Amino acid sequence: AQTVTQSQPEMSVQEAETVTLSCTYDTSESNYYLFWYKQPPSRQMILVIRQEAYKQQNATENRFSVNFQKAAKSFSLKISDSQLGDTAMYFCAFMTNNNNDMRFGAGTRLTVKP
Amino acid sequence: NAGVMQNPRHLVRRRGQEARLRCSPMKGHSHVYWYRQLPEEGLKFMVYLQKENIIDESGMPKERFSAEFPKEGPSILRIQQVVRGDSAAYFCASSVHRQETQYFGPGTRLLVL
């Protein structure tokens, strides 16, 4: 079975500090793609970052970076210099070359406090 | 370049009525995916379509639900004889190719009274 687990239902961080959101996944496939999506109160799904499993280098996107540990099947998201606008639900997701659907975790609700 | 468009944004139906949800993919995208999100849960895959073809409907309930993506016009997710359990947010996503990043629309919130 292909599953995504986000073990932190809720997290909070002070503005300007750094926070890391955890994600683990399970698949027997060797070629796959990993994603973090953000869902703010507007409930729009916004792509934060994408990582191809065959790439060893961790993806970065401005204040967002990932720690991709393929052997451990771990894909955590680090948010640096947290801003109030980062307050949202964050979903980890992955899809494989052999599947048509993207599998999502249950989400982590992040609150950035002033 | 407009993003993925979905309408209506909010839809209220009484039990037994039909719900029609529309999705226009991003320009140049021919792959469309529908997902359902129940309150406080992640998104669950329903169906994947390319122009005029259903590629994978493994996540869609066998009864009352159908989807299409005609040659011209938006993709339609149709729910017949809605029940309260159908109340959810329905998201559409599109991509250039099957393995490319999926970009999501704003979703349609369906409430069944």
mmCIF file of N, CA and C in Angstrom, chain A:
data_model
loop_
_atom_site.group_PDB
_atom_site.id
_atom_site.type_symbol
_atom_site.label_atom_id
_atom_site.label_comp_id
_atom_site.label_asym_id
_atom_site.label_seq_id
_atom_site.Cartn_x
_atom_site.Cartn_y
_atom_site.Cartn_z
ATOM 1 N N ALA A 1 0.839 -1.198 0.000
ATOM 2 C CA ALA A 1 0.000 0.000 0.000
ATOM 3 C C ALA A 1 0.873 1.247 0.000
ATOM 4 N N GLN A 2 0.391 2.255 -0.688
ATOM 5 C CA GLN A 2 1.131 3.511 -0.752
ATOM 6 C C GLN A 2 0.446 4.501 0.157
ATOM 7 N N THR A 3 1.157 4.934 1.186
ATOM 8 C CA THR A 3 0.558 5.821 2.182
ATOM 9 C C THR A 3 1.472 6.988 2.484
ATOM 10 N N VAL A 4 0.870 8.050 2.998
ATOM 11 C CA VAL A 4 1.596 9.239 3.439
ATOM 12 C C VAL A 4 1.179 9.521 4.872
ATOM 13 N N THR A 5 2.144 9.726 5.749
ATOM 14 C CA THR A 5 1.843 9.968 7.153
ATOM 15 C C THR A 5 2.427 11.293 7.605
ATOM 16 N N GLN A 6 1.575 12.132 8.139
ATOM 17 C CA GLN A 6 2.010 13.376 8.767
ATOM 18 C C GLN A 6 1.659 13.241 10.241
ATOM 19 N N SER A 7 2.680 13.111 11.074
ATOM 20 C CA SER A 7 2.469 12.747 12.473
ATOM 21 C C SER A 7 2.159 13.930 13.373
ATOM 22 N N GLN A 8 2.199 15.136 12.840
ATOM 23 C CA GLN A 8 1.965 16.334 13.649
ATOM 24 C C GLN A 8 0.656 16.985 13.206
ATOM 25 N N PRO A 9 -0.443 16.753 13.906
ATOM 26 C CA PRO A 9 -1.707 17.363 13.494
ATOM 27 C C PRO A 9 -1.673 18.889 13.574
ATOM 28 N N GLU A 10 -0.986 19.414 14.594
ATOM 29 C CA GLU A 10 -0.929 20.863 14.763
ATOM 30 C C GLU A 10 0.461 21.276 15.219
ATOM 31 N N MET A 11 0.897 22.440 14.728
ATOM 32 C CA MET A 11 2.157 23.020 15.188
ATOM 33 C C MET A 11 2.004 24.534 15.220
ATOM 34 N N SER A 12 2.850 25.150 16.049
ATOM 35 C CA SER A 12 2.868 26.608 16.079
ATOM 36 C C SER A 12 4.312 27.081 16.126
ATOM 37 N N VAL A 13 4.519 28.287 15.661
ATOM 38 C CA VAL A 13 5.871 28.857 15.622
ATOM 39 C C VAL A 13 5.753 30.371 15.767
ATOM 40 N N GLN A 14 6.747 30.984 16.375
ATOM 41 C CA GLN A 14 6.773 32.438 16.492
ATOM 42 C C GLN A 14 7.227 33.033 15.162
ATOM 43 N N GLU A 15 6.652 34.161 14.870
ATOM 44 C CA GLU A 15 7.042 34.892 13.666
ATOM 45 C C GLU A 15 8.558 35.055 13.633
ATOM 46 N N ALA A 16 9.140 34.853 12.444
ATOM 47 C CA ALA A 16 10.569 35.001 12.168
ATOM 48 C C ALA A 16 11.403 33.777 12.575
ATOM 49 N N GLU A 17 10.791 32.827 13.257
ATOM 50 C CA GLU A 17 11.537 31.627 13.619
ATOM 51 C C GLU A 17 11.377 30.547 12.549
ATOM 52 N N THR A 18 12.072 29.423 12.789
ATOM 53 C CA THR A 18 12.074 28.319 11.829
ATOM 54 C C THR A 18 11.261 27.155 12.378
ATOM 55 N N VAL A 19 10.547 26.483 11.482
ATOM 56 C CA VAL A 19 9.745 25.330 11.886
ATOM 57 C C VAL A 19 9.919 24.223 10.841
ATOM 58 N N THR A 20 9.859 22.978 11.305
ATOM 59 C CA THR A 20 9.981 21.829 10.413
ATOM 60 C C THR A 20 8.756 20.936 10.545
ATOM 61 N N LEU A 21 8.156 20.638 9.423
ATOM 62 C CA LEU A 21 6.981 19.764 9.384
ATOM 63 C C LEU A 21 7.408 18.395 8.861
ATOM 64 N N SER A 22 6.950 17.350 9.529
ATOM 65 C CA SER A 22 7.392 16.000 9.202
ATOM 66 C C SER A 22 6.446 15.299 8.225
ATOM 67 N N CYS A 23 7.029 14.414 7.427
ATOM 68 C CA CYS A 23 6.239 13.599 6.509
ATOM 69 C C CYS A 23 7.008 12.318 6.215
ATOM 70 N N THR A 24 6.350 11.198 6.356
ATOM 71 C CA THR A 24 6.930 9.941 5.914
ATOM 72 C C THR A 24 5.960 9.284 4.940
ATOM 73 N N TYR A 25 6.484 8.427 4.102
ATOM 74 C CA TYR A 25 5.650 7.795 3.089
ATOM 75 C C TYR A 25 6.094 6.353 2.906
ATOM 76 N N ASP A 26 5.263 5.597 2.276
ATOM 77 C CA ASP A 26 5.582 4.191 2.057
ATOM 78 C C ASP A 26 5.236 3.827 0.618
ATOM 79 N N THR A 27 6.198 3.342 -0.103
ATOM 80 C CA THR A 27 5.975 2.882 -1.463
ATOM 81 C C THR A 27 7.065 1.888 -1.836
ATOM 82 N N SER A 28 6.729 0.992 -2.725
ATOM 83 C CA SER A 28 7.720 0.045 -3.232
ATOM 84 C C SER A 28 8.297 0.511 -4.571
ATOM 85 N N GLU A 29 7.748 1.622 -5.073
ATOM 86 C CA GLU A 29 8.230 2.158 -6.341
ATOM 87 C C GLU A 29 9.575 2.849 -6.145
ATOM 88 N N SER A 30 10.344 2.921 -7.220
ATOM 89 C CA SER A 30 11.632 3.603 -7.142
ATOM 90 C C SER A 30 11.580 4.993 -7.770
ATOM 91 N N ASN A 31 10.641 5.205 -8.659
ATOM 92 C CA ASN A 31 10.490 6.513 -9.308
ATOM 93 C C ASN A 31 9.205 7.170 -8.839
ATOM 94 N N TYR A 32 9.353 8.300 -8.168
ATOM 95 C CA TYR A 32 8.164 8.995 -7.672
ATOM 96 C C TYR A 32 8.501 10.461 -7.443
ATOM 97 N N TYR A 33 7.466 11.205 -7.142
ATOM 98 C CA TYR A 33 7.584 12.653 -6.947
ATOM 99 C C TYR A 33 6.928 13.010 -5.628
ATOM 100 N N LEU A 34 7.521 13.946 -4.934
ATOM 101 C CA LEU A 34 7.010 14.372 -3.632
ATOM 102 C C LEU A 34 6.657 15.847 -3.676
ATOM 103 N N PHE A 35 5.619 16.205 -2.938
ATOM 104 C CA PHE A 35 5.123 17.575 -2.965
ATOM 105 C C PHE A 35 4.736 18.030 -1.561
ATOM 106 N N TRP A 36 4.833 19.318 -1.343
ATOM 107 C CA TRP A 36 4.180 19.967 -0.220
ATOM 108 C C TRP A 36 3.221 21.007 -0.794
ATOM 109 N N TYR A 37 1.960 20.920 -0.332
ATOM 110 C CA TYR A 37 0.951 21.906 -0.692
ATOM 111 C C TYR A 37 0.521 22.643 0.567
ATOM 112 N N LYS A 38 0.172 23.897 0.375
ATOM 113 C CA LYS A 38 -0.318 24.745 1.457
ATOM 114 C C LYS A 38 -1.784 25.060 1.200
ATOM 115 N N GLN A 39 -2.604 24.974 2.258
ATOM 116 C CA GLN A 39 -4.013 25.322 2.135
ATOM 117 C C GLN A 39 -4.358 26.370 3.189
ATOM 118 N N PRO A 40 -4.329 27.644 2.840
ATOM 119 C CA PRO A 40 -4.665 28.712 3.794
ATOM 120 C C PRO A 40 -6.160 28.720 4.082
ATOM 121 N N PRO A 41 -6.621 29.613 4.947
ATOM 122 C CA PRO A 41 -8.056 29.661 5.281
ATOM 123 C C PRO A 41 -8.970 29.804 4.061
ATOM 124 N N SER A 42 -8.466 30.372 2.983
ATOM 125 C CA SER A 42 -9.266 30.454 1.756
ATOM 126 C C SER A 42 -9.535 29.076 1.162
ATOM 127 N N ARG A 43 -8.783 28.072 1.618
ATOM 128 C CA ARG A 43 -8.883 26.666 1.210
ATOM 129 C C ARG A 43 -8.382 26.393 -0.209
ATOM 130 N N GLN A 44 -7.752 27.394 -0.818
ATOM 131 C CA GLN A 44 -7.087 27.151 -2.101
ATOM 132 C C GLN A 44 -5.880 26.248 -1.853
ATOM 133 N N MET A 45 -5.626 25.293 -2.726
ATOM 134 C CA MET A 45 -4.448 24.428 -2.623
ATOM 135 C C MET A 45 -3.313 25.062 -3.424
ATOM 136 N N ILE A 46 -2.226 25.375 -2.728
ATOM 137 C CA ILE A 46 -1.114 26.081 -3.367
ATOM 138 C C ILE A 46 0.137 25.228 -3.286
ATOM 139 N N LEU A 47 0.783 24.988 -4.426
ATOM 140 C CA LEU A 47 2.017 24.218 -4.441
ATOM 141 C C LEU A 47 3.118 25.014 -3.755
ATOM 142 N N VAL A 48 3.782 24.373 -2.800
ATOM 143 C CA VAL A 48 4.898 25.007 -2.102
ATOM 144 C C VAL A 48 6.219 24.569 -2.717
ATOM 145 N N ILE A 49 6.381 23.241 -2.878
ATOM 146 C CA ILE A 49 7.665 22.722 -3.342
ATOM 147 C C ILE A 49 7.481 21.314 -3.892
ATOM 148 N N ARG A 50 8.356 20.948 -4.815
ATOM 149 C CA ARG A 50 8.289 19.640 -5.461
ATOM 150 C C ARG A 50 9.683 19.025 -5.471
ATOM 151 N N GLN A 51 9.741 17.703 -5.287
ATOM 152 C CA GLN A 51 11.026 16.992 -5.285
ATOM 153 C C GLN A 51 10.897 15.723 -6.109
ATOM 154 N N GLU A 52 11.830 15.518 -7.047
ATOM 155 C CA GLU A 52 11.868 14.245 -7.767
ATOM 156 C C GLU A 52 12.724 13.262 -6.981
ATOM 157 N N ALA A 53 12.275 12.026 -6.846
ATOM 158 C CA ALA A 53 12.974 11.054 -6.001
ATOM 159 C C ALA A 53 14.363 10.720 -6.522
ATOM 160 N N TYR A 54 14.579 10.862 -7.830
ATOM 161 C CA TYR A 54 15.887 10.501 -8.380
ATOM 162 C C TYR A 54 16.932 11.588 -8.147
ATOM 163 N N LYS A 55 16.487 12.751 -7.691
ATOM 164 C CA LYS A 55 17.419 13.841 -7.416
ATOM 165 C C LYS A 55 17.884 13.772 -5.975
ATOM 166 N N GLN A 56 19.180 13.782 -5.771
ATOM 167 C CA GLN A 56 19.717 13.725 -4.411
ATOM 168 C C GLN A 56 19.685 15.096 -3.735
ATOM 169 N N GLN A 57 19.772 16.133 -4.532
ATOM 170 C CA GLN A 57 19.797 17.481 -3.966
ATOM 171 C C GLN A 57 18.417 17.869 -3.464
ATOM 172 N N ASN A 58 18.383 18.406 -2.250
ATOM 173 C CA ASN A 58 17.114 18.832 -1.670
ATOM 174 C C ASN A 58 16.587 20.079 -2.376
ATOM 175 N N ALA A 59 15.290 20.069 -2.669
ATOM 176 C CA ALA A 59 14.676 21.217 -3.328
ATOM 177 C C ALA A 59 14.549 22.393 -2.359
ATOM 178 N N THR A 60 14.695 23.585 -2.899
ATOM 179 C CA THR A 60 14.487 24.803 -2.109
ATOM 180 C C THR A 60 13.674 25.787 -2.933
ATOM 181 N N GLU A 61 12.898 26.599 -2.229
ATOM 182 C CA GLU A 61 12.065 27.614 -2.863
ATOM 183 C C GLU A 61 11.951 28.777 -1.888
ATOM 184 N N ASN A 62 12.881 29.720 -2.033
ATOM 185 C CA ASN A 62 12.924 30.888 -1.141
ATOM 186 C C ASN A 62 13.054 30.443 0.320
ATOM 187 N N ARG A 63 12.068 30.724 1.151
ATOM 188 C CA ARG A 63 12.170 30.379 2.577
ATOM 189 C C ARG A 63 11.806 28.916 2.865
ATOM 190 N N PHE A 64 11.411 28.186 1.842
ATOM 191 C CA PHE A 64 10.968 26.803 2.017
ATOM 192 C C PHE A 64 12.040 25.849 1.472
ATOM 193 N N SER A 65 12.356 24.839 2.252
ATOM 194 C CA SER A 65 13.293 23.823 1.798
ATOM 195 C C SER A 65 12.858 22.481 2.355
ATOM 196 N N VAL A 66 13.350 21.425 1.711
ATOM 197 C CA VAL A 66 12.987 20.091 2.181
ATOM 198 C C VAL A 66 14.238 19.336 2.584
ATOM 199 N N ASN A 67 14.026 18.344 3.451
ATOM 200 C CA ASN A 67 15.063 17.380 3.807
ATOM 201 C C ASN A 67 14.548 16.022 3.344
ATOM 202 N N PHE A 68 15.031 15.597 2.195
ATOM 203 C CA PHE A 68 14.576 14.371 1.571
ATOM 204 C C PHE A 68 15.544 13.249 1.914
ATOM 205 N N GLN A 69 15.068 12.279 2.660
ATOM 206 C CA GLN A 69 15.866 11.113 3.047
ATOM 207 C C GLN A 69 15.227 9.893 2.398
ATOM 208 N N LYS A 70 15.729 9.499 1.227
ATOM 209 C CA LYS A 70 15.063 8.455 0.450
ATOM 210 C C LYS A 70 15.064 7.108 1.166
ATOM 211 N N ALA A 71 16.190 6.758 1.766
ATOM 212 C CA ALA A 71 16.272 5.454 2.431
ATOM 213 C C ALA A 71 15.285 5.372 3.600
ATOM 214 N N ALA A 72 15.114 6.473 4.294
ATOM 215 C CA ALA A 72 14.193 6.515 5.435
ATOM 216 C C ALA A 72 12.771 6.831 5.000
ATOM 217 N N LYS A 73 12.573 7.141 3.727
ATOM 218 C CA LYS A 73 11.261 7.531 3.187
ATOM 219 C C LYS A 73 10.682 8.678 3.998
ATOM 220 N N SER A 74 11.503 9.694 4.115
ATOM 221 C CA SER A 74 11.137 10.874 4.880
ATOM 222 C C SER A 74 11.276 12.111 4.013
ATOM 223 N N PHE A 75 10.349 13.049 4.177
ATOM 224 C CA PHE A 75 10.315 14.238 3.322
ATOM 225 C C PHE A 75 9.791 15.402 4.156
ATOM 226 N N SER A 76 10.659 16.008 4.955
ATOM 227 C CA SER A 76 10.214 17.076 5.848
ATOM 228 C C SER A 76 10.358 18.438 5.179
ATOM 229 N N LEU A 77 9.527 19.359 5.615
ATOM 230 C CA LEU A 77 9.507 20.731 5.075
ATOM 231 C C LEU A 77 9.993 21.688 6.143
ATOM 232 N N LYS A 78 10.979 22.493 5.794
ATOM 233 C CA LYS A 78 11.479 23.514 6.705
ATOM 234 C C LYS A 78 11.066 24.890 6.201
ATOM 235 N N ILE A 79 10.455 25.644 7.108
ATOM 236 C CA ILE A 79 10.054 27.017 6.779
ATOM 237 C C ILE A 79 10.923 27.947 7.616
ATOM 238 N N SER A 80 11.724 28.751 6.964
ATOM 239 C CA SER A 80 12.605 29.694 7.657
ATOM 240 C C SER A 80 11.958 31.066 7.715
ATOM 241 N N ASP A 81 12.330 31.847 8.741
ATOM 242 C CA ASP A 81 11.817 33.222 8.856
ATOM 243 C C ASP A 81 10.289 33.229 8.683
ATOM 244 N N SER A 82 9.617 32.451 9.510
ATOM 245 C CA SER A 82 8.166 32.277 9.374
ATOM 246 C C SER A 82 7.433 33.618 9.366
ATOM 247 N N GLN A 83 6.432 33.706 8.508
ATOM 248 C CA GLN A 83 5.611 34.904 8.401
ATOM 249 C C GLN A 83 4.162 34.575 8.731
ATOM 250 N N LEU A 84 3.413 35.608 9.138
ATOM 251 C CA LEU A 84 2.016 35.385 9.517
ATOM 252 C C LEU A 84 1.235 34.737 8.368
ATOM 253 N N GLY A 85 1.587 35.089 7.144
ATOM 254 C CA GLY A 85 0.903 34.523 5.980
ATOM 255 C C GLY A 85 1.189 33.053 5.747
ATOM 256 N N ASP A 86 2.115 32.501 6.514
ATOM 257 C CA ASP A 86 2.396 31.062 6.385
ATOM 258 C C ASP A 86 1.386 30.223 7.158
ATOM 259 N N THR A 87 0.561 30.866 7.963
ATOM 260 C CA THR A 87 -0.478 30.148 8.702
ATOM 261 C C THR A 87 -1.402 29.437 7.723
ATOM 262 N N ALA A 88 -1.495 28.111 7.838
ATOM 263 C CA ALA A 88 -2.248 27.306 6.877
ATOM 264 C C ALA A 88 -2.177 25.842 7.279
ATOM 265 N N MET A 89 -2.958 25.027 6.576
ATOM 266 C CA MET A 89 -2.775 23.573 6.608
ATOM 267 C C MET A 89 -1.716 23.232 5.561
ATOM 268 N N TYR A 90 -0.813 22.329 5.932
ATOM 269 C CA TYR A 90 0.218 21.890 4.998
ATOM 270 C C TYR A 90 0.049 20.395 4.745
ATOM 271 N N PHE A 91 -0.040 20.052 3.462
ATOM 272 C CA PHE A 91 -0.233 18.666 3.076
ATOM 273 C C PHE A 91 0.990 18.151 2.324
ATOM 274 N N CYS A 92 1.461 16.995 2.743
ATOM 275 C CA CYS A 92 2.514 16.278 2.036
ATOM 276 C C CYS A 92 1.830 15.316 1.061
ATOM 277 N N ALA A 93 2.389 15.158 -0.123
ATOM 278 C CA ALA A 93 1.766 14.282 -1.119
ATOM 279 C C ALA A 93 2.835 13.644 -1.988
ATOM 280 N N PHE A 94 2.511 12.501 -2.563
ATOM 281 C CA PHE A 94 3.422 11.907 -3.524
ATOM 282 C C PHE A 94 2.643 11.178 -4.610
ATOM 283 N N MET A 95 3.316 11.032 -5.749
ATOM 284 C CA MET A 95 2.750 10.221 -6.819
ATOM 285 C C MET A 95 3.876 9.469 -7.508
ATOM 286 N N THR A 96 3.531 8.304 -8.057
ATOM 287 C CA THR A 96 4.534 7.457 -8.697
ATOM 288 C C THR A 96 4.329 7.445 -10.201
ATOM 289 N N ASN A 97 5.296 6.890 -10.877
ATOM 290 C CA ASN A 97 5.183 6.786 -12.332
ATOM 291 C C ASN A 97 4.070 5.834 -12.747
ATOM 292 N N ASN A 98 3.728 4.897 -11.861
ATOM 293 C CA ASN A 98 2.768 3.867 -12.236
ATOM 294 C C ASN A 98 1.342 4.157 -11.780
ATOM 295 N N ASN A 99 1.172 5.210 -11.022
ATOM 296 C CA ASN A 99 -0.169 5.570 -10.563
ATOM 297 C C ASN A 99 -0.610 6.878 -11.187
ATOM 298 N N ASN A 100 -1.898 7.047 -11.268
ATOM 299 C CA ASN A 100 -2.451 8.273 -11.832
ATOM 300 C C ASN A 100 -2.849 9.289 -10.767
ATOM 301 N N ASP A 101 -2.913 8.852 -9.520
ATOM 302 C CA ASP A 101 -3.404 9.744 -8.484
ATOM 303 C C ASP A 101 -2.280 10.200 -7.573
ATOM 304 N N MET A 102 -2.512 11.314 -6.924
ATOM 305 C CA MET A 102 -1.598 11.831 -5.933
ATOM 306 C C MET A 102 -2.143 11.436 -4.558
ATOM 307 N N ARG A 103 -1.278 10.887 -3.710
ATOM 308 C CA ARG A 103 -1.691 10.485 -2.358
ATOM 309 C C ARG A 103 -1.320 11.584 -1.380
ATOM 310 N N PHE A 104 -2.285 11.959 -0.553
ATOM 311 C CA PHE A 104 -2.081 13.045 0.403
ATOM 312 C C PHE A 104 -2.040 12.531 1.829
ATOM 313 N N GLY A 105 -1.249 13.204 2.665
ATOM 314 C CA GLY A 105 -1.311 12.982 4.095
ATOM 315 C C GLY A 105 -2.511 13.695 4.681
ATOM 316 N N ALA A 106 -2.720 13.518 5.980
ATOM 317 C CA ALA A 106 -3.876 14.111 6.651
ATOM 318 C C ALA A 106 -3.688 15.590 6.947
ATOM 319 N N GLY A 107 -2.453 16.068 6.818
ATOM 320 C CA GLY A 107 -2.205 17.500 6.984
ATOM 321 C C GLY A 107 -1.681 17.878 8.356
ATOM 322 N N THR A 108 -0.952 18.990 8.397
ATOM 323 C CA THR A 108 -0.489 19.610 9.634
ATOM 324 C C THR A 108 -0.980 21.050 9.651
ATOM 325 N N ARG A 109 -1.675 21.427 10.699
ATOM 326 C CA ARG A 109 -2.157 22.808 10.812
ATOM 327 C C ARG A 109 -1.082 23.646 11.476
ATOM 328 N N LEU A 110 -0.510 24.582 10.740
ATOM 329 C CA LEU A 110 0.556 25.441 11.246
ATOM 330 C C LEU A 110 -0.003 26.821 11.565
ATOM 331 N N THR A 111 0.300 27.285 12.768
ATOM 332 C CA THR A 111 -0.079 28.640 13.175
ATOM 333 C C THR A 111 1.184 29.440 13.452
ATOM 334 N N VAL A 112 1.319 30.571 12.790
ATOM 335 C CA VAL A 112 2.446 31.465 13.043
ATOM 336 C C VAL A 112 1.949 32.575 13.961
ATOM 337 N N LYS A 113 2.599 32.702 15.120
ATOM 338 C CA LYS A 113 2.160 33.662 16.135
ATOM 339 C C LYS A 113 2.992 34.935 16.074
ATOM 340 N N PRO A 114 2.326 36.068 16.225
ATOM 341 C CA PRO A 114 3.071 37.340 16.173
ATOM 342 C C PRO A 114 3.907 37.557 17.434
#
